[in-house]
mmCIF file of C-alpha atoms and ligand atoms in Angstrom:
data_model
loop_
_atom_site.group_PDB
_atom_site.id
_atom_site.type_symbol
_atom_site.label_atom_id
_atom_site.label_comp_id
_atom_site.label_asym_id
_atom_site.label_seq_id
_atom_site.Cartn_x
_atom_site.Cartn_y
_atom_site.Cartn_z
ATOM 1 C CA MET A 216 15.959 39.738 -18.026
ATOM 2 C CA THR A 217 19.133 38.395 -19.638
ATOM 3 C CA ALA A 218 19.007 35.661 -22.213
ATOM 4 C CA VAL A 219 21.146 33.437 -19.994
ATOM 5 C CA GLY A 220 18.779 33.925 -17.034
ATOM 6 C CA ALA A 221 15.742 33.138 -19.159
ATOM 7 C CA THR A 222 17.376 29.993 -20.512
ATOM 8 C CA ALA A 223 18.375 28.835 -17.049
ATOM 9 C CA ARG A 224 14.870 29.445 -15.749
ATOM 10 C CA ALA A 225 13.331 27.634 -18.712
ATOM 11 C CA ALA A 226 15.676 24.691 -18.126
ATOM 12 C CA GLU A 227 14.756 24.693 -14.441
ATOM 13 C CA ALA A 228 11.031 24.796 -15.262
ATOM 14 C CA GLY A 229 11.574 21.967 -17.736
ATOM 15 C CA ALA A 230 13.433 19.924 -15.131
ATOM 16 C CA SER A 231 10.753 20.417 -12.496
ATOM 17 C CA GLN A 232 8.074 19.558 -15.048
ATOM 18 C CA ALA A 233 10.064 16.473 -16.001
ATOM 19 C CA GLY A 234 10.058 15.465 -12.339
ATOM 20 C CA HIS A 235 12.642 14.661 -9.696
ATOM 21 C CA LEU A 236 12.412 10.972 -10.542
ATOM 22 C CA VAL A 237 11.656 10.072 -14.133
ATOM 23 C CA VAL A 238 11.296 6.510 -15.369
ATOM 24 C CA ALA A 239 10.890 6.481 -19.150
ATOM 25 C CA GLY A 240 9.905 3.358 -21.049
ATOM 26 C CA ALA A 241 11.241 0.832 -18.533
ATOM 27 C CA SER A 242 10.894 -2.820 -19.512
ATOM 28 C CA LYS A 243 12.015 -5.919 -17.645
ATOM 29 C CA ARG A 244 11.585 -9.584 -18.453
ATOM 30 C CA PHE A 245 12.325 -12.626 -16.366
ATOM 31 C CA GLY A 246 12.569 -15.434 -18.948
ATOM 32 C CA ALA A 247 9.408 -15.223 -21.020
ATOM 33 C CA ALA A 248 7.507 -13.189 -18.416
ATOM 34 C CA VAL A 249 7.216 -9.448 -19.114
ATOM 35 C CA VAL A 250 7.245 -7.929 -15.611
ATOM 36 C CA LEU A 251 7.678 -4.242 -16.547
ATOM 37 C CA ASP A 252 6.063 -3.356 -19.846
ATOM 38 C CA ASP A 253 7.316 -0.042 -21.289
ATOM 39 C CA LEU A 254 6.475 1.694 -18.025
ATOM 40 C CA SER A 255 6.846 5.447 -17.547
ATOM 41 C CA ILE A 256 6.304 7.593 -14.476
ATOM 42 C CA SER A 257 7.403 11.040 -13.337
ATOM 43 C CA VAL A 258 7.465 12.027 -9.668
ATOM 44 C CA ALA A 259 7.815 15.659 -8.597
ATOM 45 C CA LYS A 260 10.325 16.830 -6.003
ATOM 46 C CA GLY A 261 8.938 16.363 -2.497
ATOM 47 C CA GLU A 262 6.060 14.256 -3.756
ATOM 48 C CA PHE A 263 4.863 11.060 -2.040
ATOM 49 C CA VAL A 264 3.681 8.588 -4.680
ATOM 50 C CA SER A 265 2.357 5.091 -4.027
ATOM 51 C CA LEU A 266 2.614 2.165 -6.405
ATOM 52 C CA LEU A 267 -0.590 0.227 -5.851
ATOM 53 C CA GLY A 268 -1.441 -3.081 -7.441
ATOM 54 C CA PRO A 269 -2.030 -6.767 -6.812
ATOM 55 C CA SER A 270 0.775 -9.129 -5.905
ATOM 56 C CA GLY A 271 2.951 -9.903 -8.925
ATOM 57 C CA CYS A 272 2.148 -6.767 -10.975
ATOM 58 C CA GLY A 273 5.767 -5.549 -10.884
ATOM 59 C CA LYS A 274 5.859 -3.055 -7.994
ATOM 60 C CA THR A 275 8.984 -4.450 -6.322
ATOM 61 C CA THR A 276 10.693 -4.927 -9.679
ATOM 62 C CA LEU A 277 10.178 -1.244 -10.512
ATOM 63 C CA LEU A 278 11.490 -0.226 -7.091
ATOM 64 C CA ARG A 279 14.548 -2.465 -7.477
ATOM 65 C CA CYS A 280 15.294 -0.888 -10.866
ATOM 66 C CA VAL A 281 15.126 2.593 -9.299
ATOM 67 C CA ALA A 282 17.304 1.472 -6.360
ATOM 68 C CA GLY A 283 19.901 -0.032 -8.705
ATOM 69 C CA LEU A 284 19.420 -3.592 -7.444
ATOM 70 C CA LEU A 285 18.174 -4.636 -10.868
ATOM 71 C CA ARG A 286 18.896 -3.323 -14.373
ATOM 72 C CA PRO A 287 15.939 -2.764 -16.716
ATOM 73 C CA ASP A 288 16.236 -4.347 -20.187
ATOM 74 C CA ALA A 289 15.164 -1.049 -21.747
ATOM 75 C CA GLY A 290 14.318 2.452 -20.636
ATOM 76 C CA ARG A 291 15.920 5.344 -18.774
ATOM 77 C CA ILE A 292 15.835 6.389 -15.129
ATOM 78 C CA THR A 293 16.860 9.896 -14.050
ATOM 79 C CA VAL A 294 16.963 11.531 -10.625
ATOM 80 C CA ALA A 295 17.276 15.331 -10.437
ATOM 81 C CA GLY A 296 18.044 15.384 -14.148
ATOM 82 C CA GLN A 297 20.951 12.932 -13.870
ATOM 83 C CA GLU A 298 20.679 9.594 -15.628
ATOM 84 C CA ILE A 299 21.261 6.732 -13.184
ATOM 85 C CA THR A 300 20.071 3.771 -15.280
ATOM 86 C CA ARG A 301 23.491 2.114 -15.222
ATOM 87 C CA LEU A 302 24.806 3.562 -11.962
ATOM 88 C CA PRO A 303 25.529 0.957 -9.246
ATOM 89 C CA ALA A 304 23.201 1.005 -6.234
ATOM 90 C CA HIS A 305 25.742 2.451 -3.775
ATOM 91 C CA LYS A 306 26.324 5.498 -6.002
ATOM 92 C CA ARG A 307 22.617 6.411 -6.318
ATOM 93 C CA ASN A 308 21.936 8.154 -3.016
ATOM 94 C CA VAL A 309 18.610 6.330 -2.747
ATOM 95 C CA GLY A 310 17.274 5.182 0.642
ATOM 96 C CA VAL A 311 15.374 1.901 0.783
ATOM 97 C CA VAL A 312 13.065 0.495 3.470
ATOM 98 C CA PHE A 313 11.834 -3.066 3.056
ATOM 99 C CA GLN A 314 9.089 -5.052 4.766
ATOM 100 C CA ASN A 315 11.643 -7.153 6.669
ATOM 101 C CA TYR A 316 13.579 -4.185 7.911
ATOM 102 C CA ALA A 317 16.849 -6.132 8.202
ATOM 103 C CA LEU A 318 18.290 -4.277 11.183
ATOM 104 C CA PHE A 319 21.590 -5.471 12.634
ATOM 105 C CA PRO A 320 20.626 -7.456 15.759
ATOM 106 C CA HIS A 321 24.016 -7.083 17.498
ATOM 107 C CA LEU A 322 23.955 -3.244 17.289
ATOM 108 C CA THR A 323 22.110 -0.671 19.373
ATOM 109 C CA VAL A 324 19.365 1.518 17.962
ATOM 110 C CA ALA A 325 21.760 4.457 17.469
ATOM 111 C CA GLU A 326 24.423 2.221 15.897
ATOM 112 C CA ASN A 327 21.845 0.841 13.460
ATOM 113 C CA VAL A 328 20.762 4.347 12.451
ATOM 114 C CA GLY A 329 24.385 5.517 12.128
ATOM 115 C CA PHE A 330 25.492 2.531 10.058
ATOM 116 C CA GLY A 331 25.183 4.242 6.672
ATOM 117 C CA LEU A 332 27.109 7.278 7.893
ATOM 118 C CA ARG A 333 29.980 5.075 9.109
ATOM 119 C CA ALA A 334 29.981 3.301 5.744
ATOM 120 C CA GLN A 335 30.246 6.719 4.046
ATOM 121 C CA GLY A 336 33.135 7.659 6.345
ATOM 122 C CA VAL A 337 31.278 10.534 8.008
ATOM 123 C CA ALA A 338 33.230 11.693 11.086
ATOM 124 C CA LYS A 339 31.853 10.781 14.513
ATOM 125 C CA ASN A 340 31.292 14.376 15.629
ATOM 126 C CA GLU A 341 29.200 15.021 12.520
ATOM 127 C CA ALA A 342 27.423 11.648 12.625
ATOM 128 C CA ALA A 343 26.166 11.933 16.230
ATOM 129 C CA PRO A 344 23.894 14.967 15.708
ATOM 130 C CA ARG A 345 22.577 13.500 12.453
ATOM 131 C CA VAL A 346 21.680 10.225 14.196
ATOM 132 C CA ALA A 347 20.012 12.215 17.001
ATOM 133 C CA GLU A 348 17.999 14.215 14.451
ATOM 134 C CA ALA A 349 16.898 11.046 12.612
ATOM 135 C CA LEU A 350 15.826 9.474 15.927
ATOM 136 C CA ARG A 351 13.905 12.629 16.826
ATOM 137 C CA LEU A 352 12.087 12.535 13.479
ATOM 138 C CA VAL A 353 10.825 9.012 14.146
ATOM 139 C CA ARG A 354 10.179 9.799 17.840
ATOM 140 C CA MET A 355 12.666 7.209 19.129
ATOM 141 C CA THR A 356 15.156 9.477 20.933
ATOM 142 C CA GLU A 357 14.763 7.804 24.313
ATOM 143 C CA HIS A 358 15.495 4.355 22.854
ATOM 144 C CA ALA A 359 18.875 5.294 21.315
ATOM 145 C CA GLU A 360 21.054 3.089 23.511
ATOM 146 C CA LYS A 361 18.810 0.011 23.612
ATOM 147 C CA PRO A 362 19.683 -3.148 21.705
ATOM 148 C CA VAL A 363 17.542 -3.081 18.591
ATOM 149 C CA THR A 364 16.185 -6.523 19.482
ATOM 150 C CA ALA A 365 14.450 -4.984 22.534
ATOM 151 C CA LEU A 366 12.096 -2.981 20.272
ATOM 152 C CA SER A 367 8.594 -3.860 19.088
ATOM 153 C CA GLY A 368 7.848 -4.365 15.382
ATOM 154 C CA GLY A 369 6.552 -0.832 14.940
ATOM 155 C CA GLN A 370 9.584 0.644 16.706
ATOM 156 C CA GLN A 371 11.943 -1.440 14.563
ATOM 157 C CA GLN A 372 10.211 -0.167 11.449
ATOM 158 C CA ARG A 373 10.695 3.426 12.664
ATOM 159 C CA ILE A 374 14.412 2.659 13.061
ATOM 160 C CA ALA A 375 14.537 1.291 9.517
ATOM 161 C CA VAL A 376 13.043 4.586 8.284
ATOM 162 C CA ALA A 377 15.514 6.618 10.386
ATOM 163 C CA ARG A 378 18.414 4.550 9.047
ATOM 164 C CA ALA A 379 17.328 5.260 5.465
ATOM 165 C CA LEU A 380 16.830 8.997 6.079
ATOM 166 C CA VAL A 381 20.049 9.685 7.994
ATOM 167 C CA VAL A 382 22.192 9.567 4.839
ATOM 168 C CA ARG A 383 19.975 12.311 3.320
ATOM 169 C CA PRO A 384 18.994 10.364 0.218
ATOM 170 C CA SER A 385 17.560 12.310 -2.707
ATOM 171 C CA LEU A 386 14.866 9.647 -2.961
ATOM 172 C CA LEU A 387 13.269 7.306 -0.402
ATOM 173 C CA LEU A 388 11.832 3.959 -1.537
ATOM 174 C CA LEU A 389 9.568 1.966 0.784
ATOM 175 C CA ASP A 390 8.439 -1.547 -0.208
ATOM 176 C CA GLU A 391 5.370 -2.608 1.797
ATOM 177 C CA PRO A 392 7.081 -1.383 4.988
ATOM 178 C CA PHE A 393 4.088 -1.922 7.273
ATOM 179 C CA SER A 394 2.663 -5.195 5.979
ATOM 180 C CA ALA A 395 4.072 -7.197 8.917
ATOM 181 C CA LEU A 396 2.386 -4.939 11.477
ATOM 182 C CA ASP A 397 -1.084 -5.375 12.908
ATOM 183 C CA ARG A 398 -3.876 -3.173 11.593
ATOM 184 C CA LYS A 399 -4.033 -0.621 14.393
ATOM 185 C CA LEU A 400 -0.275 -0.050 14.415
ATOM 186 C CA ARG A 401 -0.195 0.058 10.620
ATOM 187 C CA GLU A 402 -2.739 2.894 10.618
ATOM 188 C CA THR A 403 -0.710 4.852 13.185
ATOM 189 C CA MET A 404 2.512 4.316 11.213
ATOM 190 C CA GLN A 405 0.855 5.464 7.965
ATOM 191 C CA VAL A 406 -0.152 8.805 9.438
ATOM 192 C CA GLU A 407 3.248 9.191 11.149
ATOM 193 C CA LEU A 408 5.147 8.463 7.949
ATOM 194 C CA LYS A 409 3.084 10.941 5.942
ATOM 195 C CA HIS A 410 3.730 13.607 8.563
ATOM 196 C CA LEU A 411 7.438 12.774 8.780
ATOM 197 C CA LEU A 412 8.000 12.850 5.012
ATOM 198 C CA ARG A 413 6.245 16.201 4.755
ATOM 199 C CA GLU A 414 8.520 17.553 7.495
ATOM 200 C CA VAL A 415 11.649 16.285 5.720
ATOM 201 C CA GLY A 416 10.349 17.269 2.270
ATOM 202 C CA ILE A 417 11.846 14.181 0.640
ATOM 203 C CA THR A 418 10.593 12.574 -2.566
ATOM 204 C CA ALA A 419 9.256 9.106 -1.758
ATOM 205 C CA ILE A 420 7.887 6.052 -3.562
ATOM 206 C CA PHE A 421 5.788 3.755 -1.418
ATOM 207 C CA VAL A 422 4.780 0.280 -2.571
ATOM 208 C CA THR A 423 1.599 -1.316 -1.276
ATOM 209 C CA HIS A 424 -1.099 -3.762 -2.343
ATOM 210 C CA ASP A 425 -3.489 -2.215 0.199
ATOM 211 C CA GLN A 426 -5.722 0.412 -1.394
ATOM 212 C CA GLU A 427 -6.754 1.972 1.915
ATOM 213 C CA GLU A 428 -3.108 2.432 2.855
ATOM 214 C CA ALA A 429 -2.403 4.064 -0.518
ATOM 215 C CA LEU A 430 -5.363 6.443 -0.092
ATOM 216 C CA VAL A 431 -4.154 7.458 3.390
ATOM 217 C CA VAL A 432 -0.479 8.134 2.702
ATOM 218 C CA SER A 433 -0.118 9.347 -0.876
ATOM 219 C CA ASP A 434 -0.077 12.644 -2.726
ATOM 220 C CA ARG A 435 -0.657 10.590 -5.851
ATOM 221 C CA ILE A 436 -1.247 6.899 -6.514
ATOM 222 C CA ALA A 437 -0.038 4.922 -9.525
ATOM 223 C CA VAL A 438 -2.349 1.953 -10.001
ATOM 224 C CA MET A 439 -0.327 -0.827 -11.637
ATOM 225 C CA ASN A 440 -1.639 -3.655 -13.760
ATOM 226 C CA ALA A 441 0.620 -6.322 -15.288
ATOM 227 C CA GLY A 442 3.772 -4.214 -15.506
ATOM 228 C CA ARG A 443 2.088 -0.997 -16.616
ATOM 229 C CA ILE A 444 0.626 2.028 -14.900
ATOM 230 C CA GLU A 445 -3.098 2.001 -15.478
ATOM 231 C CA GLN A 446 -3.838 5.393 -13.863
ATOM 232 C CA LEU A 447 -1.782 7.968 -11.939
ATOM 233 C CA ALA A 448 -3.801 10.514 -9.987
ATOM 234 C CA ASP A 449 -4.414 12.008 -6.563
ATOM 235 C CA PRO A 450 -6.504 9.804 -4.235
ATOM 236 C CA ALA A 451 -9.761 11.769 -4.631
ATOM 237 C CA THR A 452 -9.586 11.740 -8.429
ATOM 238 C CA LEU A 453 -8.666 8.065 -8.499
ATOM 239 C CA TYR A 454 -11.696 7.269 -6.365
ATOM 240 C CA SER A 455 -14.247 9.532 -8.027
ATOM 241 C CA ARG A 456 -12.941 9.406 -11.620
ATOM 242 C CA PRO A 457 -11.343 6.029 -12.286
ATOM 243 C CA THR A 458 -10.516 5.756 -15.979
ATOM 244 C CA SER A 459 -11.031 1.991 -16.206
ATOM 245 C CA LEU A 460 -12.992 -0.850 -14.628
ATOM 246 C CA TYR A 461 -9.698 -2.193 -13.292
ATOM 247 C CA VAL A 462 -9.087 0.975 -11.264
ATOM 248 C CA LEU A 463 -12.748 1.204 -10.260
ATOM 249 C CA ASP A 464 -12.535 -2.287 -8.771
ATOM 250 C CA PHE A 465 -9.068 -1.953 -7.266
ATOM 251 C CA VAL A 466 -9.687 1.320 -5.425
ATOM 252 C CA GLY A 467 -12.800 1.311 -3.260
ATOM 253 C CA GLN A 468 -16.068 -0.504 -3.639
ATOM 254 C CA SER A 469 -18.990 0.207 -5.942
ATOM 255 C CA THR A 470 -22.286 -0.975 -7.253
ATOM 256 C CA ARG A 471 -21.481 -1.976 -10.827
ATOM 257 C CA LEU A 472 -24.018 -3.218 -13.342
ATOM 258 C CA ALA A 473 -23.512 -4.384 -16.905
ATOM 259 C CA GLY A 474 -26.014 -3.133 -19.445
ATOM 260 C CA THR A 475 -26.837 -1.905 -22.925
ATOM 261 C CA VAL A 476 -27.084 1.709 -24.035
ATOM 262 C CA THR A 477 -30.692 2.418 -25.076
ATOM 263 C CA GLU A 478 -30.419 6.200 -25.535
ATOM 264 C CA SER A 479 -27.472 8.507 -26.214
ATOM 265 C CA ALA A 480 -27.793 12.282 -26.575
ATOM 266 C CA ALA A 481 -26.089 15.493 -25.440
ATOM 267 C CA GLY A 482 -23.334 13.709 -23.492
ATOM 268 C CA MET A 483 -25.774 11.525 -21.513
ATOM 269 C CA VAL A 484 -26.562 7.844 -21.911
ATOM 270 C CA ALA A 485 -29.402 5.700 -20.616
ATOM 271 C CA VAL A 486 -28.367 2.125 -19.847
ATOM 272 C CA GLU A 487 -30.698 -0.830 -19.356
ATOM 273 C CA THR A 488 -29.310 -2.994 -16.510
ATOM 274 C CA ALA A 489 -30.539 -6.044 -14.605
ATOM 275 C CA LEU A 490 -31.949 -3.686 -11.948
ATOM 276 C CA GLY A 491 -33.503 -1.051 -14.236
ATOM 277 C CA LEU A 492 -32.634 2.002 -16.305
ATOM 278 C CA VAL A 493 -29.594 4.047 -15.219
ATOM 279 C CA ARG A 494 -28.556 7.444 -16.632
ATOM 280 C CA ALA A 495 -24.966 8.638 -16.660
ATOM 281 C CA PRO A 496 -22.786 11.259 -18.337
ATOM 282 C CA GLY A 497 -21.011 9.643 -21.284
ATOM 283 C CA SER A 498 -20.913 9.253 -25.049
ATOM 284 C CA PHE A 499 -21.544 5.735 -26.267
ATOM 285 C CA ALA A 500 -23.439 4.604 -29.367
ATOM 286 C CA ARG A 501 -26.835 2.992 -28.895
ATOM 287 C CA ASP A 502 -26.629 -0.779 -28.289
ATOM 288 C CA SER A 503 -23.078 -0.477 -26.869
ATOM 289 C CA ARG A 504 -22.320 -2.914 -24.061
ATOM 290 C CA VAL A 505 -21.199 -0.898 -21.021
ATOM 291 C CA VAL A 506 -20.869 -1.085 -17.236
ATOM 292 C CA VAL A 507 -22.392 1.608 -15.029
ATOM 293 C CA ALA A 508 -21.080 2.152 -11.520
ATOM 294 C CA VAL A 509 -21.732 4.265 -8.437
ATOM 295 C CA ARG A 510 -19.775 4.489 -5.182
ATOM 296 C CA PRO A 511 -21.483 3.115 -2.022
ATOM 297 C CA GLU A 512 -21.812 6.470 -0.230
ATOM 298 C CA ALA A 513 -23.355 8.199 -3.266
ATOM 299 C CA VAL A 514 -26.517 6.105 -2.884
ATOM 300 C CA THR A 515 -29.508 6.852 -0.633
ATOM 301 C CA LEU A 516 -32.707 4.881 -0.132
ATOM 302 C CA GLU A 517 -35.416 7.287 -1.335
ATOM 303 C CA GLU A 518 -38.567 6.190 -3.105
ATOM 304 C CA ALA A 519 -39.492 9.567 -4.628
ATOM 305 C CA GLY A 520 -37.562 12.199 -6.566
ATOM 306 C CA THR A 521 -35.670 12.595 -9.817
ATOM 307 C CA GLY A 522 -32.336 11.027 -10.699
ATOM 308 C CA ASN A 523 -31.534 7.340 -10.950
ATOM 309 C CA ARG A 524 -33.897 4.940 -9.177
ATOM 310 C CA ILE A 525 -33.329 1.205 -9.227
ATOM 311 C CA SER A 526 -34.856 -1.518 -7.119
ATOM 312 C CA ALA A 527 -32.962 -4.376 -5.477
ATOM 313 C CA ARG A 528 -33.227 -6.938 -2.713
ATOM 314 C CA VAL A 529 -30.860 -6.752 0.280
ATOM 315 C CA SER A 530 -28.804 -9.939 0.712
ATOM 316 C CA GLU A 531 -26.584 -9.036 3.679
ATOM 317 C CA ILE A 532 -26.126 -6.189 6.126
ATOM 318 C CA SER A 533 -22.698 -5.360 7.598
ATOM 319 C CA PHE A 534 -22.501 -3.051 10.601
ATOM 320 C CA LEU A 535 -19.154 -1.196 10.348
ATOM 321 C CA GLY A 536 -19.483 1.107 13.334
ATOM 322 C CA SER A 537 -19.459 4.554 11.751
ATOM 323 C CA ARG A 538 -21.586 3.301 8.820
ATOM 324 C CA THR A 539 -23.651 0.350 7.683
ATOM 325 C CA GLN A 540 -23.212 -1.551 4.414
ATOM 326 C CA LEU A 541 -26.042 -3.150 2.499
ATOM 327 C CA HIS A 542 -25.074 -5.848 0.038
ATOM 328 C CA LEU A 543 -27.515 -6.380 -2.794
ATOM 329 C CA ASP A 544 -28.805 -9.644 -4.163
ATOM 330 C CA LEU A 545 -27.400 -10.082 -7.657
ATOM 331 C CA PRO A 546 -26.813 -13.191 -9.761
ATOM 332 C CA ALA A 547 -23.681 -14.966 -8.514
ATOM 333 C CA GLU A 548 -22.448 -15.463 -12.096
ATOM 334 C CA GLY A 549 -21.574 -12.329 -14.029
ATOM 335 C CA GLU A 550 -19.713 -9.312 -12.726
ATOM 336 C CA ASP A 551 -22.601 -7.270 -11.357
ATOM 337 C CA ARG A 552 -22.088 -6.232 -7.759
ATOM 338 C CA GLY A 553 -24.111 -4.140 -5.359
ATOM 339 C CA VAL A 554 -23.015 -2.352 -2.210
ATOM 340 C CA VAL A 555 -24.539 0.690 -0.515
ATOM 341 C CA GLU A 556 -23.240 2.544 2.542
ATOM 342 C CA LEU A 557 -25.517 4.457 4.869
ATOM 343 C CA PRO A 558 -24.761 6.436 8.030
ATOM 344 C CA ARG A 559 -27.269 4.186 9.827
ATOM 345 C CA LEU A 560 -29.593 1.337 8.966
ATOM 346 C CA PRO A 561 -33.093 2.601 8.129
ATOM 347 C CA GLU A 562 -35.882 1.109 10.225
ATOM 348 C CA GLY A 563 -37.484 -1.979 8.753
ATOM 349 C CA VAL A 564 -34.592 -2.821 6.378
ATOM 350 C CA ALA A 565 -33.350 -6.387 6.865
ATOM 351 C CA PRO A 566 -31.842 -9.141 4.706
ATOM 352 C CA GLY A 567 -34.525 -9.927 2.112
ATOM 353 C CA SER A 568 -36.013 -6.402 2.088
ATOM 354 C CA ARG A 569 -36.633 -4.782 -1.272
ATOM 355 C CA VAL A 570 -35.134 -1.269 -1.385
ATOM 356 C CA THR A 571 -34.987 1.584 -3.876
ATOM 357 C CA LEU A 572 -31.500 2.898 -4.597
ATOM 358 C CA ALA A 573 -31.432 6.603 -5.438
ATOM 359 C CA PHE A 574 -28.330 8.262 -6.920
ATOM 360 C CA ASP A 575 -27.480 11.269 -8.988
ATOM 361 C CA PRO A 576 -26.565 10.682 -12.660
ATOM 362 C CA ALA A 577 -23.641 13.068 -12.012
ATOM 363 C CA ASP A 578 -22.249 10.490 -9.531
ATOM 364 C CA THR A 579 -22.733 7.646 -11.998
ATOM 365 C CA MET A 580 -19.786 6.389 -14.043
ATOM 366 C CA VAL A 581 -19.935 4.459 -17.274
ATOM 367 C CA PHE A 582 -17.190 2.292 -18.775
ATOM 368 C CA PRO A 583 -16.924 0.223 -21.950
ATOM 369 C CA ALA A 584 -17.723 -3.401 -21.018
HETATM 370 N N1 LIG B 784 14.452 -12.424 -9.880
HETATM 371 C C1 LIG B 784 13.328 -12.888 -10.444
HETATM 372 N N2 LIG B 784 13.363 -13.947 -11.267
HETATM 373 C C2 LIG B 784 12.258 -14.426 -11.878
HETATM 374 N N3 LIG B 784 11.033 -13.885 -11.724
HETATM 375 C C3 LIG B 784 10.925 -12.821 -10.914
HETATM 376 C C4 LIG B 784 12.055 -12.265 -10.237
HETATM 377 N N4 LIG B 784 11.630 -11.199 -9.513
HETATM 378 C C5 LIG B 784 10.304 -11.101 -9.725
HETATM 379 N N5 LIG B 784 9.870 -12.066 -10.573
HETATM 380 C C6 LIG B 784 8.493 -12.247 -11.036
HETATM 381 O O1 LIG B 784 8.056 -11.005 -11.551
HETATM 382 C C7 LIG B 784 6.705 -10.777 -11.238
HETATM 383 C C8 LIG B 784 6.553 -9.439 -10.504
HETATM 384 O O2 LIG B 784 7.201 -9.516 -9.259
HETATM 385 P P1 LIG B 784 7.259 -8.302 -8.265
HETATM 386 O O3 LIG B 784 7.839 -7.120 -8.946
HETATM 387 O O4 LIG B 784 7.944 -8.796 -7.046
HETATM 388 O O5 LIG B 784 5.707 -8.042 -7.989
HETATM 389 P P2 LIG B 784 4.978 -7.251 -6.803
HETATM 390 O O6 LIG B 784 6.020 -6.548 -5.976
HETATM 391 O O7 LIG B 784 4.039 -6.303 -7.502
HETATM 392 O O8 LIG B 784 4.209 -8.264 -6.021
HETATM 393 C C9 LIG B 784 6.236 -11.945 -10.410
HETATM 394 O O9 LIG B 784 5.546 -12.834 -11.251
HETATM 395 C C10 LIG B 784 7.525 -12.541 -9.913
HETATM 396 O O10 LIG B 784 7.385 -13.914 -9.716
HETATM 397 MG MG1 LIG B 785 6.509 -6.756 -3.963
#
């Protein structure tokens, strides 16, 4: 191994570790409002990362900074190791798909998809096969010559994706692209997009405020809170190991109960809650105020056995088809919540019934209150 080769490989490893897209310490204010707050994120090549968070948390602002439509007040943005923080949008080779897909109504489907290639001065004989390939990817080949206005919402959104991909961007940004579509179509488009992006192998950032959508499409999810990233993890980790109450509440449902630590030993705590004693893995001093939580599907209704057992009254029952949700009666004030999911409703359980909730301490999470 030559020294030059080793150095090049080390640099390459460093670059891939650093990520294809790296945002380092980005801040953005609008007047007095801090919209991005020293935010950092690194996205690997070929990775599909969602920015998930409530309306107003800064998702679009971050995307606009990466696209070059907005300049951050501080921080650095690099793509493939090249700093682009001050590069104008048209020099960034970044594809963008917005919610209102902004197609050109007077052009055909193929002309819409080929628009970016014409703008780049790509010759017709090279552009045609690239447009055809982009249309194939989004399964719209047979619609190529139609006016774009003849398409349904879902088809128009596919064309917006094809139009962004045809210029072979090094990064694809999608800002709530499916939020105008009805639920059924949205679910189809999510699976299609995931499949398509894997086929193309492109690095993509997908903005959504819909946690289910983020769980479906993403390799990793960045949960945003007030201009910062609260947790960045793969969907399963985010769901089973949220690092804060904010993430616990934003991704999925749970039974969560406030309480006080009454015992603490060997990495386990016992917490007195409004519904009884709950044990969980954790290290908190006695008398600490904490919140314990368990996901709905980790709970069964079993009277006997070891593990956590708490008793509650059922307030409402929701039949969801493939499963049934029991909502528990808890004081309306305070932040305690109770929800259990069962494959089917046990006989004799109705609103008002008292039930025993059984769950494994290993499935129980504990957070500082
Ligand atoms: N150009 C702007 N001028 C002033 N305030 C803005 C501007 N763009 C966004 N904001 C504000 O920044 C905050 C974050 O906006 P945005 O990034 O669009 O959030 P999200 O996409 O997560 O819903 C909001 O409070 C919004 O009103
Ligand atoms: Mg937005």
